[in-house]
Tab-separated table of C-alpha atoms and ligand atoms in Angstrom:
chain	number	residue	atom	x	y	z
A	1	UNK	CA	-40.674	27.373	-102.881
A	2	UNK	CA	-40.823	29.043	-99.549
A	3	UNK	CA	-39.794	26.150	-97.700
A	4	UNK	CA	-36.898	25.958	-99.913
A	5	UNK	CA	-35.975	29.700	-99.935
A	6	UNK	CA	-35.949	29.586	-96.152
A	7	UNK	CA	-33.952	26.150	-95.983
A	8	UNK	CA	-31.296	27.766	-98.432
A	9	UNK	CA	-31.339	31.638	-96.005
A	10	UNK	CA	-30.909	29.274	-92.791
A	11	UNK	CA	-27.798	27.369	-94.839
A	12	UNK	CA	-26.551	30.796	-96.142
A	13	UNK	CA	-26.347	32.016	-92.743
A	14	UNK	CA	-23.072	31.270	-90.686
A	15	UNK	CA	-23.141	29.469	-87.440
A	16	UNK	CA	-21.986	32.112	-85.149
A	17	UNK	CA	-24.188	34.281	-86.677
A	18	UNK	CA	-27.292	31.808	-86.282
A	19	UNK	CA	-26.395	31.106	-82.865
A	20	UNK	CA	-26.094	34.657	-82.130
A	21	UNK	CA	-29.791	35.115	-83.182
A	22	UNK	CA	-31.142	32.094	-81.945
A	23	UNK	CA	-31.191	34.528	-79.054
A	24	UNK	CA	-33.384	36.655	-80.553
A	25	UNK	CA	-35.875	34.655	-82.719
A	26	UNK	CA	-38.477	37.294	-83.434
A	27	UNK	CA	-35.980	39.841	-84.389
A	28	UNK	CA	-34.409	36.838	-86.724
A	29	UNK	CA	-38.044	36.239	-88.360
A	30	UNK	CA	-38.080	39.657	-88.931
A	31	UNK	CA	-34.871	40.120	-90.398
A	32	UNK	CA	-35.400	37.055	-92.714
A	33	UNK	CA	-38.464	38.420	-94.235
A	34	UNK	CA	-37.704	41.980	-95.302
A	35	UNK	CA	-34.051	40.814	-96.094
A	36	UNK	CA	-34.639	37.760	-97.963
A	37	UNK	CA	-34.309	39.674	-101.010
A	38	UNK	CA	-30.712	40.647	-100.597
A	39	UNK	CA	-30.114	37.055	-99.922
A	40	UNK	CA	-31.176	35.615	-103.379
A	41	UNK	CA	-30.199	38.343	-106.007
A	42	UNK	CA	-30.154	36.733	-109.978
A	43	UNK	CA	-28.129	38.673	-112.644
A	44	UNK	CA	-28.540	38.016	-116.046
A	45	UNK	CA	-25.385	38.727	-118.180
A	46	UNK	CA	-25.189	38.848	-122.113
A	47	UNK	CA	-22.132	37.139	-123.102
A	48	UNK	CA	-20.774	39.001	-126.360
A	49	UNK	CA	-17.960	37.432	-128.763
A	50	UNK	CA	-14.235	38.238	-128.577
A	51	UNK	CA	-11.685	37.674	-131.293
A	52	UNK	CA	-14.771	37.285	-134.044
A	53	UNK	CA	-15.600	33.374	-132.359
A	54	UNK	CA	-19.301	34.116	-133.380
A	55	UNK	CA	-20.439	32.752	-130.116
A	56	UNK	CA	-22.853	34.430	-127.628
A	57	UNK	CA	-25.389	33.498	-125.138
A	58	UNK	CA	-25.889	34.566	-121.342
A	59	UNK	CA	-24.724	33.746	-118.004
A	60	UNK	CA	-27.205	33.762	-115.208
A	61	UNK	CA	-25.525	34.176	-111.936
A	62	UNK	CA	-28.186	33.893	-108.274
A	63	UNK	CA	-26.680	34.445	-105.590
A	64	UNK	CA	-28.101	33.254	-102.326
A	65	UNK	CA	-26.023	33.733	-99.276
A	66	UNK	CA	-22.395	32.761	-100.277
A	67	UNK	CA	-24.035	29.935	-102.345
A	68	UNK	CA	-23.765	31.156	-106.051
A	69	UNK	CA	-25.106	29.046	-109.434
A	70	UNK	CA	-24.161	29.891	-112.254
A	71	UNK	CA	-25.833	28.848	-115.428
A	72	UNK	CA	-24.414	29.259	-119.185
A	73	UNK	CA	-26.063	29.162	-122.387
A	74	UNK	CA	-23.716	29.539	-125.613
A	75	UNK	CA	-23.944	28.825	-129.012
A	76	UNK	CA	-21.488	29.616	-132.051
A	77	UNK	CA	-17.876	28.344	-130.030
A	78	UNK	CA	-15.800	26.004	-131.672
A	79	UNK	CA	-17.479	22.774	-131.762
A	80	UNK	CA	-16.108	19.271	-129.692
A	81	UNK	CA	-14.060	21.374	-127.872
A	82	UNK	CA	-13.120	21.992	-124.077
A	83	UNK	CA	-13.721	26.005	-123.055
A	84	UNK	CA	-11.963	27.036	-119.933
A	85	UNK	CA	-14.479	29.450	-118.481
A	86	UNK	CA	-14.056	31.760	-115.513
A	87	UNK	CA	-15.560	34.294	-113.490
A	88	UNK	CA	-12.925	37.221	-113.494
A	89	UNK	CA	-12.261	40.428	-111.424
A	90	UNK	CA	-10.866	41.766	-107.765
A	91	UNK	CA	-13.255	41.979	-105.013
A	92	UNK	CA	-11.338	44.834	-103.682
A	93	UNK	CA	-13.107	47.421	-105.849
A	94	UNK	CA	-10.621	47.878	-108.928
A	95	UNK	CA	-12.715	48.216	-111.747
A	96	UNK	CA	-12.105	45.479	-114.278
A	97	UNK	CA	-14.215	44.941	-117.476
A	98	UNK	CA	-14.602	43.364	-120.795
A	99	UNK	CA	-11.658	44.489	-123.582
A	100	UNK	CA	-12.069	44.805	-127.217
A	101	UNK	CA	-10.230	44.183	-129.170
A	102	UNK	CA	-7.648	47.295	-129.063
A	103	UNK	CA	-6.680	45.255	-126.187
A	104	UNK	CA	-4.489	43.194	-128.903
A	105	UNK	CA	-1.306	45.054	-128.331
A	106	UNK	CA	0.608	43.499	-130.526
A	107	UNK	CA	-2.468	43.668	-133.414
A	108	UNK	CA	-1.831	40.326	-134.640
A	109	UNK	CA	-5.195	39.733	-134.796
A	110	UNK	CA	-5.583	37.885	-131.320
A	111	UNK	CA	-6.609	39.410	-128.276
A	112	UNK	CA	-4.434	36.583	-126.050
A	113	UNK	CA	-5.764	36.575	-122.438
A	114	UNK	CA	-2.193	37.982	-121.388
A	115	UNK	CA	-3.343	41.021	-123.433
A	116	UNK	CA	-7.197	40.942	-122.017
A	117	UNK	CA	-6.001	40.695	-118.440
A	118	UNK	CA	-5.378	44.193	-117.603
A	119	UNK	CA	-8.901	44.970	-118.185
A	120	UNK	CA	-10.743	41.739	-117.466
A	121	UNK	CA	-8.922	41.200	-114.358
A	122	UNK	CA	-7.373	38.286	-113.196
A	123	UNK	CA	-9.521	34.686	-112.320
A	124	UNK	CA	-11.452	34.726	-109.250
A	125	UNK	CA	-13.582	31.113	-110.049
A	126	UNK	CA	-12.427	28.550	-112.586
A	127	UNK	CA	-16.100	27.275	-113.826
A	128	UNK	CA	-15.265	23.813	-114.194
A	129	UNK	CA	-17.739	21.313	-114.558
A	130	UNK	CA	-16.923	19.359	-111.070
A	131	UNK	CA	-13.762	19.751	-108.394
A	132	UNK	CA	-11.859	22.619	-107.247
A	133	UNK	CA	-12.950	25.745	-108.282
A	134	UNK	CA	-10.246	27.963	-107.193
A	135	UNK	CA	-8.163	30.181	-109.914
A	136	UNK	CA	-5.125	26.885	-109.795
A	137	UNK	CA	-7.724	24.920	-111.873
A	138	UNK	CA	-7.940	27.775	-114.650
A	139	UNK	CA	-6.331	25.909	-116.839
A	140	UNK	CA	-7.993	22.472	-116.170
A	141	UNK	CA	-9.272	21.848	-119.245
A	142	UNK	CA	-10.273	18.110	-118.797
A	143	UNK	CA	-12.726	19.818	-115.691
A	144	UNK	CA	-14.320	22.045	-118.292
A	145	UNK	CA	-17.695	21.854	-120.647
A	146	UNK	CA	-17.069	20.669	-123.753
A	147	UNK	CA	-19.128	22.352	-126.462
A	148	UNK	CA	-21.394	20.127	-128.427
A	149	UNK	CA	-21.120	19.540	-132.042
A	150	UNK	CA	-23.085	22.587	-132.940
A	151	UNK	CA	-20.562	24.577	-131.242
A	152	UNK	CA	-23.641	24.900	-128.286
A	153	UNK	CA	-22.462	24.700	-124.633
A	154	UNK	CA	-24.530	24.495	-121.531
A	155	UNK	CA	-23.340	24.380	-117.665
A	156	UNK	CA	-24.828	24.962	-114.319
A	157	UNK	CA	-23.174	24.640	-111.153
A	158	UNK	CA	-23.349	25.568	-107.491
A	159	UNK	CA	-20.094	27.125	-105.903
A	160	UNK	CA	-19.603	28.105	-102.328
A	161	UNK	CA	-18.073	31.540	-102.726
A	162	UNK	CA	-15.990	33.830	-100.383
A	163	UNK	CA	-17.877	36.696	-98.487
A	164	UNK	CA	-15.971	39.076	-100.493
A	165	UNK	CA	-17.047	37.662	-103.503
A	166	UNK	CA	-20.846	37.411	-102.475
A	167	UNK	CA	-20.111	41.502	-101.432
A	168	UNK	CA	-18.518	42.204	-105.006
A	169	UNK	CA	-20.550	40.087	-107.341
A	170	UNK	CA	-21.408	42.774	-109.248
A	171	UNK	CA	-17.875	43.623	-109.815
A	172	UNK	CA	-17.101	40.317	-111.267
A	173	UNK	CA	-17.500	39.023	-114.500
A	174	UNK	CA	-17.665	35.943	-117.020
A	175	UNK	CA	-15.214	34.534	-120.046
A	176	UNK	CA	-14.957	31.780	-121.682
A	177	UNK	CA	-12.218	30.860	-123.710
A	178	UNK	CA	-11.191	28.486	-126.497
A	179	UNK	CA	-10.741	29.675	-130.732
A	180	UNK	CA	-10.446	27.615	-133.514
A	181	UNK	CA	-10.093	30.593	-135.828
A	182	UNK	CA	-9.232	27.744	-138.697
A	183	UNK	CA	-11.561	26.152	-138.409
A	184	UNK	CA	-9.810	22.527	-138.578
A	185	UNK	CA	-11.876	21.279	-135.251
A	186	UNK	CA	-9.035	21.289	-132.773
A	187	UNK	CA	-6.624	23.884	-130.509
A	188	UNK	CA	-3.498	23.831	-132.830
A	189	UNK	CA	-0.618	25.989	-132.677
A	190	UNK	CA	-1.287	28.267	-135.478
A	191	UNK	CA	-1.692	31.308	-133.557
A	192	UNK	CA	1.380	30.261	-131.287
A	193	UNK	CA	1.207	29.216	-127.725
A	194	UNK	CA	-0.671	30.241	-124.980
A	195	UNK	CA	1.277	32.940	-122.571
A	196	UNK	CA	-0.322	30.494	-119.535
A	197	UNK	CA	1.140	27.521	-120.258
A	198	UNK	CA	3.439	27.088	-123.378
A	199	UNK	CA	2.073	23.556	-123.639
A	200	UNK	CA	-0.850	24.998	-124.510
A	201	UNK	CA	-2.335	26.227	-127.870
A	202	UNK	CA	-2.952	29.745	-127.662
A	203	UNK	CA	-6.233	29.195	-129.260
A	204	UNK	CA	-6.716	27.011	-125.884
A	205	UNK	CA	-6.757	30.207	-123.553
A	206	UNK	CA	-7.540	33.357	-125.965
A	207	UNK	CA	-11.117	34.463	-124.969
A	208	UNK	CA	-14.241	34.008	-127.077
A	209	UNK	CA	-16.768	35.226	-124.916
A	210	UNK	CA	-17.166	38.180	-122.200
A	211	UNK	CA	-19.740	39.665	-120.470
A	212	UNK	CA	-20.033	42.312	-117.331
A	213	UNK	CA	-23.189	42.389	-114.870
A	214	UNK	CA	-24.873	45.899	-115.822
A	215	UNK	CA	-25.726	48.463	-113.370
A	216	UNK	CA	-22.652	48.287	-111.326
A	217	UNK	CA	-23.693	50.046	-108.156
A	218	UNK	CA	-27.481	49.752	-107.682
A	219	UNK	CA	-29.233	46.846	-106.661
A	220	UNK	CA	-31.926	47.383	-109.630
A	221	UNK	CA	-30.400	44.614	-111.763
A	222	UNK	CA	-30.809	42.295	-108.802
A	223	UNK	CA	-33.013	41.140	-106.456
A	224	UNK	CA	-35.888	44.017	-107.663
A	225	UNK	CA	-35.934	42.711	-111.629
A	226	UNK	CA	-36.602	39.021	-110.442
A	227	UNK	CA	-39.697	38.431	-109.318
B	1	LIG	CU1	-10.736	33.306	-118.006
C-alpha cells in the first residue's frame, strides 16, 4: 500500500515539477509525507433519482494527483439498456447543482437534460466505459455501461483529468441518463426526441440519476473521512 501510494504521488507529480525538486530531495520527502493526503482525497456521492427512474446508488470519486477513478454502483435504471453518464459542472467556480424537477419548464412531465442544464451544468467527462473521455463522446452511447437485466449497473474507470478539474472536483458532479418511463425495455420516441441529437430518443438523454459531492468548500468530506 505504501509502495503503491508513493508510486501513484511520484506519477501524479509533473516532470518539471519533479525535476525541480529532485534538487531538493529532503524538502521533497518532506513535502510528500504531510501532503500525501491532499494527493489522494475519496468522495462518496449518493446518487438520487430524477424523473421518478427509481434508480439510486453512489458514485465514489478518489482523486490522486490528476489521476481520478471513478466507481458507480446503481440499481433500479431501465434494464438492457446503455446510460450515458457524465461528470458535469465548470471548473471556473459557477455553482452548478442537481435540479428537481421544477426544472421541467415545460411540465410535461420530463425534466429533458436541455431543461436540467442550467443547473447541472454542462459535461466536463463523458464516463464511458473505454476511449475518449472528453464532453464530444457525451453522446456515445455504444462507449457506455449497459445496465444489467435487473436494471443494476456497475463501472470503474481511471481518467487523467485537467488540473482545473483536480482543483474543482468538489464543484463537479455525476448523472446518468437513460428512461424507459413505459416500461417496454427500449429508448422509444414516446416522450419525443432528445434536444442533443434528434436521432435520439429523448428517453436516451433525459437524466435518471444525480448526485453533488457534499461539503462544498472544506476538505472534511475528503481526504480526513477516509482513513
Ligand atoms: Cu450528463
Amino acid at each position: 500500500m505504501t509502495v503503491k501510494t508513493s508510486t501513484r504521488l511520484a506519477r501524479a507529480v509533473s516532470l518539471p515539477v519533479a525535476l525541480t525538486l529532485a534538487l531538493t530531495a529532503p524538502v521533497f520527502a518532506h513535502a510528500a509525507d504531510s501532503d500525501s493526503g491532499r494527493h489522494d482525497r475519496t468522495y462518496r456521492i449518493a446518487l438520487e433519482p430524477l424523473n421518478d427512474s427509481g434508480a439510486r446508488g453512489t458514485a465514489t470519486l478518489t482523486l490522486d494527483g490528476r489521476q481520478l477513478k471513478v466507481t458507480i454502483d446503481v440499481r433500479g435504471l431501465a434494464p438492457g439498456l446503455p446510460h450515458a453518464q457524465h461528470i458535469h459542472g465548470s471548473t471556473d467556480g459557477h455553482d452548478h447543482f442537481c435540479p428537481d424537477m421544477s426544472a421541467d419548464t415545460n411540465k410535461d412531465g420530463v425534466l429533458t437534460t436541455a431543461e436540467g442544464l442550467p443547473a447541472y451544468g454542462d459535461i466536463n467527462i463523458s464516463l464511458t466505459t473505454k476511449g475518449d473521455t472528453t464532453k464530444a463522446s457525451g453522446l456515445a452511447v455504444d462507449r457506455m455501461p449497459v445496465a444489467d437485466e435487473n436494471g443494476a449497473l456497475s463501472y470503474s474507470r481511471t481518467i487523467a483529468v485537467s488540473q482545473a478539474v483536480a482543483d474543482h472536483i468538489e464543484d463537479l458532479h455525476v448523472v446518468q441518463h437513460g428512461i424507459d418511463p413505459n416500461g417496454n425495455g427500449r429508448y422509444d420516441f414516446g416522450k419525443g426526441k432528445s434536444e442533443l441529437d434528434p436521432k435520439l430518443p429523448q428517453e436516451a438523454t433525459a437524466p435518471a440519476t444525480c448526485g453533488m459531492i457534499k461539503g462544498t468548500t472544506a476538505h472534511s468530506s475528503g481526504a480526513a473521512a477516509e482513513s
